[in-house]
Amino acid sequence: MKHRAVKRRSVVLGIGATAGVAATGGIALNAQASSTSSSSSSSSSSPSADALVFDPDAFTELTTTVTDTDGDDHAVTYHFWKAITYVAKPVDATYQSLNVSVPVEIDGKAVDASNAPILFANSVGGYMPSSVADATGIGGGGAGGAGGAPSGAPSASASAPGANGDTNATGGSLATNQLLALAAGYVVVEPGARGRTLKNSAGEYYGTAPAAIVDLKAAVRYVRANKGRIPGNVERIVSAGTSAGGALSSLLGASGDSPLYDRYLKEIGAADASDAIFAVGAWCPITDLEHADGAYEWNWGANVTQSTGEVVDQTVSKDLRSQFAQYQASLRLRGRNGFGPLTARNYDTYLVERYLEPSATKYLAALSDSGRESYLAKNTFITWKNGRATFTWDDFLTHVGARKKTTPAFDAFDLSTGENNEFGAGTTANRHFTAYGARNDTTGLTTRRVASDIPEKLNLMNPMYHLVEKVNGRRSKHWWIRLGTGDSDTSHVISANLAARLDNLGDDVNHLYYWDQGHGANTDPGDFITWIAEVTGYRAGK
Ligand code: DHB
């Protein structure tokens, strides 16, 4: 069956267009997403042997204009495959489906993408459900699924202050990656995935941990199993995601082919193929969740909270900070570039010297003389000398100002965060996932311990587990990690620990902080596209 309709869309990507503020509305905590099917429907579906065979002919031909980061327009004709269910036994096909975009002509020249890298771009935000089923072209996926918030607006990126866990889709910045990748001649695969709020008619949550990562792995397996039918080089899959999507992107890279997921993948009828990927792009990953409360207090403990204008309970903050010190010591990480052992005591110096000052320096160096002068006049905590910015950690914290979250930031005593919901199970919407959170529960639970399935769920969701406790040889070896310096959705050490661990393992890590940028920023998407060419060795047309 051939669908050939030529549609024309114009998509304009301005320079730096991604460094923006919220474009998507807040999604209320625990809001119920509507779904078209429930988990009970899975037993009635009959997987056929060829259910997972991609039909190379079932595309629509679309045309779009992509403005690159230099401001140049490119006319791109591409083939678009829509809403392909990637598992044989879907629990909810609205989410367990992917779209494929393959460029065939760029600026009037035919392109052959049959051996191009594959950008595997999820649009998960807030651990919420994400669907591509209603997209009308590349970059159109997002949270909420059918009828959900459109998140493909390429000029937007998410930066959404709000209460704990009150999060947004982050598809905006990713749409930029996707469009630029297409215009560079790469194949783009956009998978949907189940998310934490999905509930069936029996009141059971079927999108909580580990559903999203299981789905993304199943989608990778589907792409691999269809080698030669889906254009592109299945050995050069590069994952991308932002925030919760960045966490899942890192996890996908860290946990490639881990047997830990086998039973979950079998349950949904995933293709029998490898789910290891070549490289990872992760923007502001909200990960290492069971250690994130301590890391958060270590980082932002003294800052006032956005919602109240006051500092959080300092007893709780101090408890959590000491938990972080222990955790950090247990990791036995060495800071990059010969910094030596990383501890709770020297991590401030490490962040300042290794990431924050270079970030500010780069930002200031790119300003005009007068622009720089006026920035420095407003930000007197920065010393600018010999083309270099220096400042103290304490002054940096004051500069960032109010922290976004209360305490504990992730495993809230009142079970109110998105992460509490992410670790929900069965008919229980929200659960504790740390001993400290469970012990201090304020919701009247009689059991003050985490449930017995939680430790395994945490391992299934945490890239650090696959890099530290069970070092996975099948992990990605190329990593692009980015974080805004003003992002207090999690601690700055979360990305830095991930990067240090990968570096210590000998992987290729490209990790920068974007100066003065908030949550979801992606201010160098063109560099990411170039990096993909570098690490994959791909040259279009060669
Ligand atoms: C996201 C943001 C958060 O603050 C969080 O706790 C989890 C996810 C997000 O934007 O995806």
PDB file of N, CA, C and O and ligand atoms in Angstrom, residues 124-127 158 163-170 242-245 284 286 289 404-405 409-410 417-419 488-490 519, ligand 1:
ATOM      1  N   VAL A 124       9.461  12.116  25.799  1.00  0.00           N
ATOM      2  CA  VAL A 124       8.939  11.937  27.162  1.00  0.00           C
ATOM      3  C   VAL A 124       9.244  13.168  27.998  1.00  0.00           C
ATOM      4  O   VAL A 124      10.352  13.694  27.966  1.00  0.00           O
ATOM      5  N   GLY A 125       8.277  13.647  28.740  1.00  0.00           N
ATOM      6  CA  GLY A 125       8.477  14.714  29.716  1.00  0.00           C
ATOM      7  C   GLY A 125       7.760  14.332  31.001  1.00  0.00           C
ATOM      8  O   GLY A 125       6.645  13.787  30.953  1.00  0.00           O
ATOM      9  N   GLY A 126       8.395  14.558  32.127  1.00  0.00           N
ATOM     10  CA  GLY A 126       7.742  14.324  33.407  1.00  0.00           C
ATOM     11  C   GLY A 126       7.371  12.871  33.678  1.00  0.00           C
ATOM     12  O   GLY A 126       6.500  12.616  34.503  1.00  0.00           O
ATOM     13  N   TYR A 127       8.019  11.943  32.988  1.00  0.00           N
ATOM     14  CA  TYR A 127       7.665  10.517  33.097  1.00  0.00           C
ATOM     15  C   TYR A 127       6.199  10.284  32.729  1.00  0.00           C
ATOM     16  O   TYR A 127       5.573   9.311  33.134  1.00  0.00           O
ATOM     17  N   ALA A 158      11.217  23.516  26.850  1.00  0.00           N
ATOM     18  CA  ALA A 158      10.492  23.547  28.116  1.00  0.00           C
ATOM     19  C   ALA A 158      11.332  24.166  29.212  1.00  0.00           C
ATOM     20  O   ALA A 158      12.503  23.904  29.337  1.00  0.00           O
ATOM     21  N   ALA A 163       5.357  23.310  40.918  1.00  0.00           N
ATOM     22  CA  ALA A 163       5.495  22.516  42.137  1.00  0.00           C
ATOM     23  C   ALA A 163       6.266  21.242  41.823  1.00  0.00           C
ATOM     24  O   ALA A 163       6.498  20.913  40.679  1.00  0.00           O
ATOM     25  N   ASN A 164       6.630  20.546  42.843  1.00  0.00           N
ATOM     26  CA  ASN A 164       7.346  19.285  42.675  1.00  0.00           C
ATOM     27  C   ASN A 164       6.622  18.393  41.679  1.00  0.00           C
ATOM     28  O   ASN A 164       5.450  18.139  41.811  1.00  0.00           O
ATOM     29  N   GLY A 165       7.342  17.898  40.726  1.00  0.00           N
ATOM     30  CA  GLY A 165       6.791  16.909  39.829  1.00  0.00           C
ATOM     31  C   GLY A 165       5.733  17.431  38.879  1.00  0.00           C
ATOM     32  O   GLY A 165       5.193  16.681  38.089  1.00  0.00           O
ATOM     33  N   ASP A 166       5.460  18.693  38.946  1.00  0.00           N
ATOM     34  CA  ASP A 166       4.452  19.261  38.059  1.00  0.00           C
ATOM     35  C   ASP A 166       5.162  19.632  36.773  1.00  0.00           C
ATOM     36  O   ASP A 166       5.714  20.711  36.645  1.00  0.00           O
ATOM     37  N   THR A 167       5.177  18.699  35.861  1.00  0.00           N
ATOM     38  CA  THR A 167       6.131  18.818  34.773  1.00  0.00           C
ATOM     39  C   THR A 167       5.458  18.847  33.416  1.00  0.00           C
ATOM     40  O   THR A 167       4.274  18.632  33.278  1.00  0.00           O
ATOM     41  N   ASN A 168       6.283  19.103  32.458  1.00  0.00           N
ATOM     42  CA  ASN A 168       5.772  19.317  31.113  1.00  0.00           C
ATOM     43  C   ASN A 168       6.465  18.455  30.089  1.00  0.00           C
ATOM     44  O   ASN A 168       7.559  17.984  30.304  1.00  0.00           O
ATOM     45  N   ALA A 169       5.818  18.348  28.978  1.00  0.00           N
ATOM     46  CA  ALA A 169       6.462  17.699  27.850  1.00  0.00           C
ATOM     47  C   ALA A 169       7.621  18.575  27.402  1.00  0.00           C
ATOM     48  O   ALA A 169       7.585  19.788  27.528  1.00  0.00           O
ATOM     49  N   THR A 170       8.639  17.934  26.873  1.00  0.00           N
ATOM     50  CA  THR A 170       9.817  18.689  26.487  1.00  0.00           C
ATOM     51  C   THR A 170      10.136  18.471  25.013  1.00  0.00           C
ATOM     52  O   THR A 170      11.263  18.526  24.596  1.00  0.00           O
ATOM     53  N   THR A 242      15.031  14.731  26.675  1.00  0.00           N
ATOM     54  CA  THR A 242      15.200  15.863  27.590  1.00  0.00           C
ATOM     55  C   THR A 242      14.476  15.604  28.903  1.00  0.00           C
ATOM     56  O   THR A 242      13.329  15.159  28.905  1.00  0.00           O
ATOM     57  N   SER A 243      15.179  15.875  30.000  1.00  0.00           N
ATOM     58  CA  SER A 243      14.606  15.764  31.341  1.00  0.00           C
ATOM     59  C   SER A 243      14.271  14.308  31.660  1.00  0.00           C
ATOM     60  O   SER A 243      15.167  13.472  31.627  1.00  0.00           O
ATOM     61  N   ALA A 244      12.999  13.964  31.915  1.00  0.00           N
ATOM     62  CA  ALA A 244      12.697  12.544  32.098  1.00  0.00           C
ATOM     63  C   ALA A 244      13.098  11.786  30.830  1.00  0.00           C
ATOM     64  O   ALA A 244      13.608  10.662  30.896  1.00  0.00           O
ATOM     65  N   GLY A 245      12.898  12.427  29.679  1.00  0.00           N
ATOM     66  CA  GLY A 245      13.327  11.819  28.416  1.00  0.00           C
ATOM     67  C   GLY A 245      14.841  11.710  28.322  1.00  0.00           C
ATOM     68  O   GLY A 245      15.379  10.804  27.679  1.00  0.00           O
ATOM     69  N   CYS A 284      19.509  17.709  30.451  1.00  0.00           N
ATOM     70  CA  CYS A 284      19.039  17.810  31.844  1.00  0.00           C
ATOM     71  C   CYS A 284      18.389  16.521  32.359  1.00  0.00           C
ATOM     72  O   CYS A 284      17.233  16.551  32.787  1.00  0.00           O
ATOM     73  N   ILE A 286      16.834  13.839  34.459  1.00  0.00           N
ATOM     74  CA  ILE A 286      16.318  13.736  35.839  1.00  0.00           C
ATOM     75  C   ILE A 286      16.440  12.271  36.220  1.00  0.00           C
ATOM     76  O   ILE A 286      15.516  11.476  36.029  1.00  0.00           O
ATOM     77  N   LEU A 289      17.296   8.660  40.688  1.00  0.00           N
ATOM     78  CA  LEU A 289      16.202   9.198  41.500  1.00  0.00           C
ATOM     79  C   LEU A 289      16.322   8.868  42.984  1.00  0.00           C
ATOM     80  O   LEU A 289      15.983   9.697  43.836  1.00  0.00           O
ATOM     81  N   LYS A 404      13.595  25.218  42.780  1.00  0.00           N
ATOM     82  CA  LYS A 404      12.272  24.899  42.251  1.00  0.00           C
ATOM     83  C   LYS A 404      11.462  24.011  43.187  1.00  0.00           C
ATOM     84  O   LYS A 404      10.239  24.125  43.261  1.00  0.00           O
ATOM     85  N   LYS A 405      12.142  23.131  43.894  1.00  0.00           N
ATOM     86  CA  LYS A 405      11.417  22.086  44.624  1.00  0.00           C
ATOM     87  C   LYS A 405      11.533  22.234  46.137  1.00  0.00           C
ATOM     88  O   LYS A 405      12.500  22.809  46.640  1.00  0.00           O
ATOM     89  N   ALA A 409      12.947  16.530  47.513  1.00  0.00           N
ATOM     90  CA  ALA A 409      12.529  16.988  46.191  1.00  0.00           C
ATOM     91  C   ALA A 409      11.885  15.887  45.344  1.00  0.00           C
ATOM     92  O   ALA A 409      11.067  16.171  44.477  1.00  0.00           O
ATOM     93  N   PHE A 410      12.246  14.646  45.603  1.00  0.00           N
ATOM     94  CA  PHE A 410      11.771  13.569  44.724  1.00  0.00           C
ATOM     95  C   PHE A 410      10.875  12.555  45.442  1.00  0.00           C
ATOM     96  O   PHE A 410       9.793  12.244  44.955  1.00  0.00           O
ATOM     97  N   THR A 417       4.976  13.880  44.554  1.00  0.00           N
ATOM     98  CA  THR A 417       5.766  14.185  43.350  1.00  0.00           C
ATOM     99  C   THR A 417       5.412  13.260  42.184  1.00  0.00           C
ATOM    100  O   THR A 417       4.834  12.175  42.366  1.00  0.00           O
ATOM    101  N   GLY A 418       5.814  13.674  41.019  1.00  0.00           N
ATOM    102  CA  GLY A 418       5.681  12.824  39.838  1.00  0.00           C
ATOM    103  C   GLY A 418       6.450  11.527  40.009  1.00  0.00           C
ATOM    104  O   GLY A 418       6.029  10.471  39.533  1.00  0.00           O
ATOM    105  N   GLU A 419       7.586  11.596  40.704  1.00  0.00           N
ATOM    106  CA  GLU A 419       8.395  10.392  40.906  1.00  0.00           C
ATOM    107  C   GLU A 419       7.684   9.405  41.825  1.00  0.00           C
ATOM    108  O   GLU A 419       7.794   8.194  41.634  1.00  0.00           O
ATOM    109  N   SER A 488      17.143  24.025  38.378  1.00  0.00           N
ATOM    110  CA  SER A 488      17.109  23.393  39.703  1.00  0.00           C
ATOM    111  C   SER A 488      16.032  22.318  39.769  1.00  0.00           C
ATOM    112  O   SER A 488      15.473  22.043  40.821  1.00  0.00           O
ATOM    113  N   ASP A 489      15.730  21.706  38.626  1.00  0.00           N
ATOM    114  CA  ASP A 489      14.818  20.554  38.665  1.00  0.00           C
ATOM    115  C   ASP A 489      15.487  19.359  39.336  1.00  0.00           C
ATOM    116  O   ASP A 489      14.820  18.489  39.875  1.00  0.00           O
ATOM    117  N   THR A 490      16.820  19.304  39.232  1.00  0.00           N
ATOM    118  CA  THR A 490      17.559  18.333  40.017  1.00  0.00           C
ATOM    119  C   THR A 490      18.908  18.956  40.358  1.00  0.00           C
ATOM    120  O   THR A 490      19.176  20.114  40.024  1.00  0.00           O
ATOM    121  N   HIS A 519      15.547  24.856  32.730  1.00  0.00           N
ATOM    122  CA  HIS A 519      15.214  23.459  32.464  1.00  0.00           C
ATOM    123  C   HIS A 519      14.794  23.244  31.012  1.00  0.00           C
ATOM    124  O   HIS A 519      13.950  23.958  30.492  1.00  0.00           O
TER     125      HIS A 519
HETATM  126  C1  DHB B   1      10.820  16.452  34.558  1.00  0.00           C
HETATM  127  C2  DHB B   1      11.023  17.512  35.430  1.00  0.00           C
HETATM  128  C3  DHB B   1      11.126  17.265  36.776  1.00  0.00           C
HETATM  129  O1  DHB B   1      11.330  18.256  37.656  1.00  0.00           O
HETATM  130  C4  DHB B   1      11.028  15.969  37.270  1.00  0.00           C
HETATM  131  O2  DHB B   1      11.117  15.757  38.593  1.00  0.00           O
HETATM  132  C5  DHB B   1      10.855  14.907  36.386  1.00  0.00           C
HETATM  133  C6  DHB B   1      10.753  15.149  35.036  1.00  0.00           C
HETATM  134  C7  DHB B   1      10.691  16.730  33.091  1.00  0.00           C
HETATM  135  O3  DHB B   1      10.630  17.906  32.694  1.00  0.00           O
HETATM  136  O4  DHB B   1      10.643  15.767  32.321  1.00  0.00           O
END
